[in-house]
XYZ file of C-alpha atoms in Angstrom:
554
model
C 40.799 42.496 -16.212
C 38.939 44.878 -13.676
C 35.881 43.498 -11.971
C 33.315 45.985 -10.145
C 31.881 45.207 -7.444
C 28.192 46.835 -6.383
C 28.295 45.728 -2.778
C 24.656 46.385 -2.236
C 24.303 42.923 -4.187
C 25.875 41.492 -0.999
C 28.384 39.770 -3.554
C 31.144 40.818 -0.515
C 29.027 41.061 2.792
C 26.560 38.644 3.957
C 23.590 41.164 3.653
C 22.439 40.236 7.203
C 23.225 43.453 8.766
C 23.125 43.929 12.931
C 22.908 47.262 14.531
C 26.229 47.528 16.266
C 26.207 50.831 18.031
C 22.983 53.477 18.630
C 23.633 57.396 19.544
C 21.191 59.497 21.012
C 21.922 63.054 22.553
C 25.856 63.094 24.184
C 24.135 62.874 27.659
C 22.333 59.421 26.903
C 23.518 56.410 27.541
C 25.765 54.796 25.037
C 23.286 51.385 24.813
C 19.238 51.414 24.674
C 17.707 52.885 27.438
C 14.556 54.960 28.893
C 13.487 58.777 28.123
C 12.515 60.347 25.223
C 15.687 60.093 22.822
C 15.514 56.243 23.252
C 11.631 56.181 22.556
C 11.974 58.751 19.153
C 14.602 56.718 18.052
C 13.023 53.013 18.507
C 10.121 54.868 16.792
C 11.274 56.071 14.050
C 13.293 52.336 13.433
C 10.047 50.847 13.330
C 7.905 53.289 11.771
C 10.711 54.541 8.819
C 10.705 51.036 7.306
C 9.278 48.519 5.268
C 10.366 45.856 7.150
C 7.700 43.818 9.356
C 7.827 40.910 12.134
C 5.536 38.454 12.232
C 3.399 36.387 14.972
C 6.856 34.750 15.272
C 9.200 37.140 15.913
C 10.288 36.424 12.408
C 11.803 39.916 10.957
C 11.637 40.123 6.908
C 12.237 43.193 4.559
C 15.439 44.884 3.478
C 19.008 43.988 5.305
C 19.002 47.134 6.740
C 15.820 48.090 7.443
C 15.356 44.986 9.121
C 18.357 45.159 11.461
C 16.731 48.611 12.319
C 13.706 47.188 13.100
C 14.944 44.216 15.069
C 16.800 46.443 17.245
C 14.326 48.085 18.307
C 12.346 44.941 19.498
C 15.234 43.923 21.076
C 14.603 47.381 23.088
C 11.499 46.628 24.075
C 9.595 48.181 21.055
C 5.994 46.029 20.353
C 6.291 46.775 16.322
C 2.676 45.475 15.481
C 1.314 48.352 18.259
C 3.574 50.798 17.237
C 2.252 50.195 13.693
C -1.406 50.176 14.766
C -1.050 53.617 17.107
C 0.880 55.363 14.207
C -0.758 54.400 10.811
C 1.385 55.355 7.833
C -0.429 57.778 5.436
C 2.489 58.713 3.432
C 6.082 58.131 2.344
C 8.670 59.386 0.240
C 10.809 56.163 -0.790
C 14.476 55.984 -0.667
C 16.055 57.848 -3.337
C 19.813 57.339 -4.534
C 20.179 61.153 -4.977
C 18.964 62.256 -1.494
C 20.123 59.630 0.075
C 16.920 59.483 2.420
C 13.492 58.073 3.200
C 10.801 59.651 5.027
C 7.116 58.423 6.454
C 4.349 60.261 7.524
C 2.106 58.817 10.090
C -0.975 59.714 11.991
C 0.038 60.974 15.647
C -1.679 59.137 18.662
C -2.340 62.583 19.995
C -3.250 64.549 17.189
C -1.946 65.495 14.385
C 1.346 63.944 12.371
C 4.789 63.156 12.680
C 7.515 62.205 9.893
C 10.632 60.228 10.429
C 13.293 60.556 7.828
C 16.341 58.063 7.665
C 19.621 57.898 5.486
C 22.736 58.932 5.081
C 24.195 60.545 8.370
C 25.510 63.884 6.663
C 22.283 64.239 4.766
C 20.381 64.115 7.871
C 21.724 65.767 9.954
C 22.276 68.665 7.306
C 18.771 69.191 7.574
C 18.552 69.100 11.377
C 17.609 72.335 13.420
C 17.728 70.794 17.074
C 18.288 67.744 18.459
C 16.194 65.764 20.770
C 17.498 65.408 24.306
C 16.625 63.674 27.631
C 15.161 67.168 28.617
C 13.170 67.728 25.402
C 14.365 69.227 22.118
C 17.706 71.514 22.416
C 19.800 73.519 19.831
C 22.059 71.139 17.939
C 25.342 71.242 17.290
C 25.778 69.633 13.959
C 29.521 68.961 14.799
C 28.950 66.444 17.517
C 26.614 63.961 15.684
C 28.633 64.201 12.221
C 31.843 63.441 14.582
C 30.676 60.442 15.954
C 29.188 59.396 12.830
C 32.854 59.306 11.387
C 33.820 57.574 14.050
C 31.265 54.912 13.425
C 31.739 54.907 9.644
C 35.537 54.259 10.466
C 35.059 51.067 12.445
C 33.863 49.921 9.073
C 29.666 50.540 10.156
C 27.721 51.358 8.047
C 25.874 54.714 9.759
C 22.482 56.016 9.402
C 20.990 58.811 11.402
C 17.186 59.270 12.054
C 15.452 62.427 12.473
C 11.797 63.335 13.031
C 9.188 66.215 12.895
C 5.356 66.910 14.456
C 2.673 68.503 11.780
C -0.034 70.458 13.453
C -2.119 69.034 9.687
C -1.234 67.211 7.396
C 0.727 68.406 4.231
C -1.442 69.113 1.334
C 1.466 67.283 -0.879
C 4.512 65.651 0.743
C 7.578 66.714 -0.934
C 11.066 66.696 -0.036
C 11.758 70.082 0.097
C 9.144 70.858 2.078
C 9.011 67.398 4.718
C 12.686 66.530 4.614
C 13.558 70.371 6.215
C 13.386 71.469 10.059
C 14.031 68.089 11.403
C 14.696 67.034 15.078
C 17.842 64.784 15.236
C 17.112 61.519 16.865
C 20.216 59.363 16.812
C 22.401 57.548 14.923
C 22.821 53.964 14.115
C 25.706 51.930 13.241
C 25.245 48.514 11.344
C 27.991 45.948 11.057
C 27.531 43.811 7.758
C 29.697 41.412 8.266
C 31.625 39.780 5.174
C 31.261 36.802 3.328
C 33.670 34.221 5.147
C 35.060 33.427 1.937
C 35.223 37.405 0.216
C 38.456 38.228 1.517
C 40.248 34.897 0.009
C 38.374 35.272 -3.230
C 39.671 39.162 -3.579
C 43.301 37.850 -3.506
C 42.935 35.042 -5.459
C 41.601 37.578 -8.218
C 44.511 39.977 -7.956
C 46.862 36.658 -7.971
C 44.749 35.888 -11.164
C 45.433 39.890 -12.455
C 42.034 40.685 -11.566
C 41.966 43.940 -10.033
C 38.542 43.921 -7.419
C 36.860 47.742 -7.403
C 33.968 48.171 -5.035
C 31.399 50.727 -5.676
C 29.049 51.935 -2.765
C 27.075 54.111 -1.607
C 28.515 54.480 2.327
C 30.306 57.152 3.576
C 34.016 57.280 2.528
C 35.116 55.644 5.972
C 32.926 53.156 5.903
C 33.649 52.054 2.545
C 37.358 52.278 3.033
C 37.374 49.962 6.290
C 35.312 47.682 4.627
C 37.215 47.303 1.642
C 40.402 47.331 3.934
C 39.185 43.986 5.806
C 37.971 42.312 1.931
C 41.824 43.202 0.885
C 40.562 45.365 -1.987
C 42.876 48.259 -0.536
C 45.751 45.838 0.056
C 47.109 47.280 -2.874
C 47.640 51.070 -1.957
C 44.661 51.952 -4.069
C 42.421 55.002 -3.203
C 38.696 56.129 -2.150
C 37.054 58.404 -4.558
C 33.465 59.870 -3.568
C 30.381 60.457 -6.172
C 30.946 64.217 -5.762
C 34.655 63.598 -6.578
C 33.757 62.270 -9.466
C 31.280 64.447 -10.941
C 33.665 67.174 -10.876
C 36.434 65.670 -12.613
C 36.262 65.796 -16.730
C 36.022 62.712 -18.933
C 39.728 62.702 -19.670
C 40.781 63.262 -16.392
C 38.769 60.650 -14.976
C 40.585 58.139 -17.081
C 43.914 59.127 -16.191
C 42.924 58.759 -12.861
C 40.679 55.814 -12.367
C 43.337 52.958 -12.462
C 44.498 54.265 -9.120
C 40.938 54.383 -7.379
C 39.903 51.094 -5.545
C 36.425 51.991 -3.748
C 34.085 54.659 -4.864
C 31.504 55.972 -2.459
C 28.462 57.865 -2.105
C 28.312 56.906 -5.778
C 24.803 57.717 -7.750
C 23.667 54.424 -10.355
C 24.519 56.583 -13.269
C 28.213 57.475 -12.230
C 28.400 53.281 -12.429
C 28.480 53.827 -16.422
C 30.881 56.737 -16.659
C 33.360 54.232 -13.898
C 33.133 51.279 -16.569
C 33.487 53.345 -19.972
C 36.467 55.184 -18.046
C 38.146 51.752 -17.426
C 37.531 50.366 -21.140
C 39.456 53.493 -22.311
C 41.849 52.432 -20.298
C 41.749 48.967 -22.100
C 40.869 47.123 -19.229
C 38.233 44.549 -19.452
C 35.657 44.801 -17.266
C 33.061 42.737 -14.816
C 30.633 44.674 -13.606
C 28.080 43.239 -10.492
C 24.458 44.771 -10.237
C 21.241 44.273 -9.363
C 18.374 47.220 -9.919
C 17.475 48.556 -12.974
C 19.700 51.528 -12.675
C 22.706 49.191 -13.068
C 21.279 47.964 -15.893
C 23.205 50.806 -18.849
C 26.343 49.624 -16.929
C 26.042 46.191 -17.076
C 25.142 46.344 -20.740
C 28.073 48.463 -21.326
C 30.759 45.885 -19.256
C 32.030 43.059 -21.718
C 30.871 41.092 -18.727
C 27.832 41.987 -16.685
C 27.075 39.671 -13.843
C 23.244 40.413 -12.074
C 22.198 38.809 -9.218
C 19.951 35.519 -9.483
C 18.224 36.561 -5.624
C 18.171 40.217 -5.399
C 18.540 41.328 -9.255
C 15.546 42.917 -10.981
C 14.256 41.498 -14.090
C 16.324 44.371 -16.090
C 19.479 43.779 -14.645
C 19.531 40.167 -15.480
C 18.241 41.039 -18.697
C 21.148 43.217 -19.277
C 23.853 40.934 -17.762
C 25.898 38.137 -19.773
C 25.850 36.061 -16.423
C 23.696 35.382 -13.022
C 24.656 34.557 -10.065
C 22.525 32.156 -8.430
C 24.307 32.383 -5.197
C 24.206 36.091 -5.397
C 28.306 35.256 -4.045
C 31.530 36.610 -4.864
C 33.818 33.645 -5.037
C 30.762 32.187 -7.528
C 32.759 34.712 -9.595
C 36.274 33.394 -9.066
C 34.904 29.965 -9.228
C 33.733 31.240 -12.762
C 37.192 32.473 -13.628
C 38.738 29.452 -12.985
C 36.011 27.416 -14.593
C 36.714 30.040 -17.720
C 40.624 29.394 -17.965
C 40.075 25.334 -17.917
C 37.657 25.610 -20.542
C 39.813 27.585 -22.575
C 43.167 25.743 -21.667
C 41.330 22.574 -22.825
C 40.067 23.726 -25.785
C 43.431 24.383 -26.877
C 44.649 21.320 -25.900
C 41.613 19.555 -28.207
C 42.978 22.106 -31.204
C 46.171 20.989 -30.603
C 45.592 17.204 -30.249
C 43.693 17.320 -33.671
C 45.734 19.591 -35.794
C 49.029 17.394 -34.713
C 47.443 14.271 -35.553
C 46.135 15.408 -38.604
C 48.923 16.795 -39.819
C 50.734 13.839 -39.210
C 48.384 12.106 -41.547
C 48.572 14.460 -44.184
C 52.788 13.956 -43.614
C 52.529 10.256 -44.366
C 50.426 10.374 -47.197
C 52.218 13.318 -49.245
C 55.847 12.090 -48.470
C 55.757 8.380 -48.706
C 55.372 8.858 -53.099
C 57.813 11.828 -52.838
C 59.760 9.531 -51.521
C 59.596 6.611 -53.836
C 57.428 4.157 -51.387
C 53.931 3.106 -51.630
C 51.164 4.659 -49.765
C 51.543 3.204 -46.083
C 48.075 3.952 -45.166
C 44.585 2.741 -46.514
C 41.184 4.309 -46.734
C 40.343 2.314 -44.209
C 43.185 3.164 -42.028
C 42.668 6.781 -42.094
C 39.033 6.344 -41.136
C 39.686 4.083 -38.208
C 42.044 6.894 -36.923
C 40.132 10.138 -37.261
C 36.529 8.003 -35.964
C 38.472 6.360 -33.492
C 41.910 7.745 -32.657
C 41.119 11.265 -33.231
C 37.853 11.299 -31.914
C 37.326 9.562 -28.324
C 40.224 10.665 -26.553
C 39.942 14.031 -27.951
C 36.876 14.554 -26.189
C 38.667 13.390 -22.807
C 40.272 15.899 -22.929
C 37.332 18.150 -22.276
C 37.759 16.479 -19.007
C 40.791 17.401 -17.853
C 41.072 19.312 -14.406
C 42.283 22.668 -14.212
C 46.119 23.171 -13.517
C 47.494 23.618 -9.774
C 48.907 27.524 -11.301
C 45.686 28.721 -13.242
C 44.491 31.447 -11.053
C 48.513 32.252 -10.566
C 48.993 33.438 -14.716
C 47.251 36.819 -16.004
C 45.136 37.121 -18.501
C 45.192 36.524 -21.324
C 44.816 39.982 -24.091
C 41.492 39.510 -25.471
C 42.699 39.488 -29.577
C 45.221 36.661 -28.595
C 45.142 33.944 -31.167
C 44.115 30.335 -29.820
C 47.603 29.523 -32.018
C 49.562 31.604 -29.303
C 52.054 30.553 -26.703
C 53.864 27.962 -29.355
C 50.599 25.915 -30.284
C 51.097 25.979 -33.747
C 54.537 25.850 -33.536
C 53.780 22.396 -31.875
C 51.388 20.757 -34.295
C 54.002 21.541 -37.033
C 57.344 19.942 -35.342
C 55.275 16.591 -33.452
C 53.089 16.598 -36.721
C 56.416 16.291 -38.832
C 58.083 13.894 -36.193
C 55.031 11.680 -36.356
C 55.862 11.641 -39.825
C 59.265 10.420 -39.421
C 58.541 7.672 -37.327
C 55.745 6.359 -39.242
C 57.794 6.537 -42.911
C 61.175 5.596 -40.816
C 59.476 2.402 -39.999
C 57.744 1.765 -43.457
C 61.505 2.318 -45.090
C 62.993 0.052 -43.131
C 60.708 -2.434 -42.656
C 60.456 -2.481 -46.387
C 64.099 -2.743 -47.280
C 64.436 -5.847 -44.772
C 61.079 -7.380 -46.863
C 58.681 -7.597 -43.537
C 55.073 -8.188 -44.973
C 53.622 -6.912 -42.007
C 54.984 -3.039 -42.333
C 51.961 -1.827 -43.372
C 50.088 -2.977 -40.374
C 52.920 -1.676 -38.154
C 53.111 1.439 -40.011
C 49.251 1.961 -38.908
C 49.471 0.694 -35.320
C 52.609 2.682 -34.970
C 50.583 5.569 -35.413
C 48.083 4.936 -33.100
C 50.341 4.342 -30.606
C 51.747 7.853 -31.383
C 48.705 9.219 -31.293
C 48.098 7.536 -27.314
C 51.424 8.790 -26.367
C 50.927 12.285 -27.773
C 47.322 12.704 -25.925
C 48.866 11.639 -23.142
C 51.628 14.415 -23.227
C 49.791 17.211 -24.046
C 47.766 16.956 -21.059
C 49.911 20.171 -19.707
C 51.131 22.618 -21.499
C 54.241 22.546 -18.444
C 53.905 19.751 -16.288
C 55.390 16.129 -16.707
C 52.866 13.415 -17.431
C 54.292 11.287 -13.871
C 53.594 14.364 -11.884
C 50.006 14.875 -13.169
C 49.374 10.955 -12.685
C 47.470 8.447 -14.920
C 44.009 8.824 -13.427
C 44.248 12.482 -12.656
C 41.722 12.418 -15.893
C 39.650 9.034 -15.856
C 38.108 9.196 -18.764
C 41.383 10.177 -20.792
C 43.104 7.215 -19.199
C 40.222 4.938 -19.966
C 39.545 6.311 -23.429
C 43.079 5.873 -24.197
C 43.223 2.364 -22.685
C 40.069 1.389 -24.466
C 42.039 2.575 -28.139
C 44.753 0.743 -27.435
C 43.266 -2.406 -26.676
C 40.996 -2.127 -30.077
C 44.253 -1.381 -32.003
C 44.857 -4.632 -30.821
C 41.685 -6.106 -31.387
C 42.127 -4.566 -34.988
C 45.831 -6.495 -35.176
C 44.621 -9.891 -34.142
C 41.256 -10.787 -34.068
C 40.371 -12.466 -37.240
C 36.918 -10.131 -37.971
C 38.982 -6.998 -37.678
C 41.744 -7.650 -39.786
C 39.633 -8.358 -42.651
C 37.782 -5.560 -42.472
C 40.879 -3.356 -41.520
C 43.501 -5.486 -44.176
C 46.030 -6.217 -41.030
C 48.064 -8.961 -40.245
C 48.901 -9.963 -36.512
C 52.217 -9.191 -35.685
C 54.937 -11.241 -33.530
C 55.824 -10.025 -30.284
C 59.208 -8.384 -31.066
C 57.106 -6.608 -34.008
C 54.885 -5.515 -31.107
C 57.622 -4.427 -29.279
C 59.710 -2.675 -32.093
C 56.083 -0.454 -32.609
C 55.591 0.319 -29.528
C 59.310 1.506 -28.548
C 59.510 3.757 -31.429
C 56.076 4.959 -30.706
C 56.769 6.352 -27.532
C 59.758 8.675 -29.448
C 57.115 11.185 -29.501
C 55.488 11.058 -26.057
C 59.079 11.594 -24.572
C 60.117 14.494 -27.499
C 57.122 15.863 -26.103
C 58.261 16.001 -22.195
C 61.656 17.242 -22.829
C 59.869 20.333 -24.081
C 57.396 20.423 -21.122
C 60.612 20.158 -19.439
C 62.342 22.928 -21.280
C 59.472 25.384 -20.567
C 59.418 24.641 -16.868
C 63.542 25.339 -16.967
C 63.285 28.353 -19.168
C 59.548 29.779 -17.430
C 58.595 30.711 -14.143
C 55.353 29.207 -12.732
C 53.091 32.601 -12.654
C 54.058 33.500 -16.719
C 50.556 34.007 -18.813
C 50.941 30.057 -19.700
C 51.696 28.435 -16.409
């Protein structure tokens, strides 16, 4: 099972970024200062952005842009005054293929100026000059690229910012024309803190047999650093870029996909290819996403998971699950809840099959053994409506077993009767019938007139012991505790009281055709009925000895 996390959705990180490092020309200080490089960088961070600061200073907008604007404001920039002084006249929105955003503004000294921000390597490749304290100078691309890699290796999300002056407004703002011949202003390294529970959630996934794979548009070094911080690369998985992925054929990628834990600089359409390759290898894929471009991959995955806060309507429509808090830990909680739910369904099926098969064996076998029918129709109706129903429904409240997230995923085609459920229903059902028919045979031979009431009561008590014993496939009831499932305890206690009322309360005696039992007879019934409970406890003890706690049904 593979869970693909798109980091931009914020499932792994807080999406509350801050600028940790700013870099201008090598001659500048390491912290924001005065002079042309810093002033121009503050302009770019303020203007090439859709984030806004209100009158109280609260900044809203995309987390990346909000962090850049916050850094500019902290350095002394007056965002409102700058926006009024440099009105925006056109823009080229961010594009995942270009990895750039450009805005065009009217310059207060005449003409126009454009600002471009985006992936460091993409911006630097389009720059011909760099702004220094002395003005524009020749650009040695190696120096800013080295700085960008240094910041990325530290886990920062690295953006570069550049500008270009225009004497006249371009007739048409195109990326070929406006995003060329730029002057590099600086580099910003942003920290996106991991969510507090993210690493623990990734570790829990690994223990549960779920591999977490991260897809990001960040620099490969940034992606690797963040993935190591989160524990995604702890198992030795590799990092693959979108460019390397594009160079592989589908068959070659399918052979290599299992060894990749992080994808960096990935285009949206490549997410669908990743999901398809994993499915080709037999993986069950859960895919997270929030954008329109994520919809095909969300629909293709077995479990599409969209974001309730940041997700688009298209992503939500294409997904099978919506995270209301956009938190990866919620996916892990959903897996735990799903495993608990499936286990409780199996317990309900086990209980119903066993008890009903016991009734069939009793009714069918008694005439074949030359004995009268032990249960009247009203007894069967009583058992089916009350004894089978309420305790069976209370099994739905059974809490998850301690090792529920330590076992591997079950195969998708696995039958609900797997891991001995069908065999259990057969042998325990036969054992219930043997106990009931044995009681009937002995009592008839002794001439006890209460034999039918004793068989009826014994069957009910047997089922109550059975439902308590099957609360876990492995753990003893004595280690679980009777009160760890209060609804079940209450239903079992209620059924015992109702059965006693059926035996001793005159109106019930008349309706159910029962007779009052002596204390000795009731004790015999209770003792013989416990045989099934102890037999199931022995079965679980043998499982604990034969199988490790991390087994598929552990």
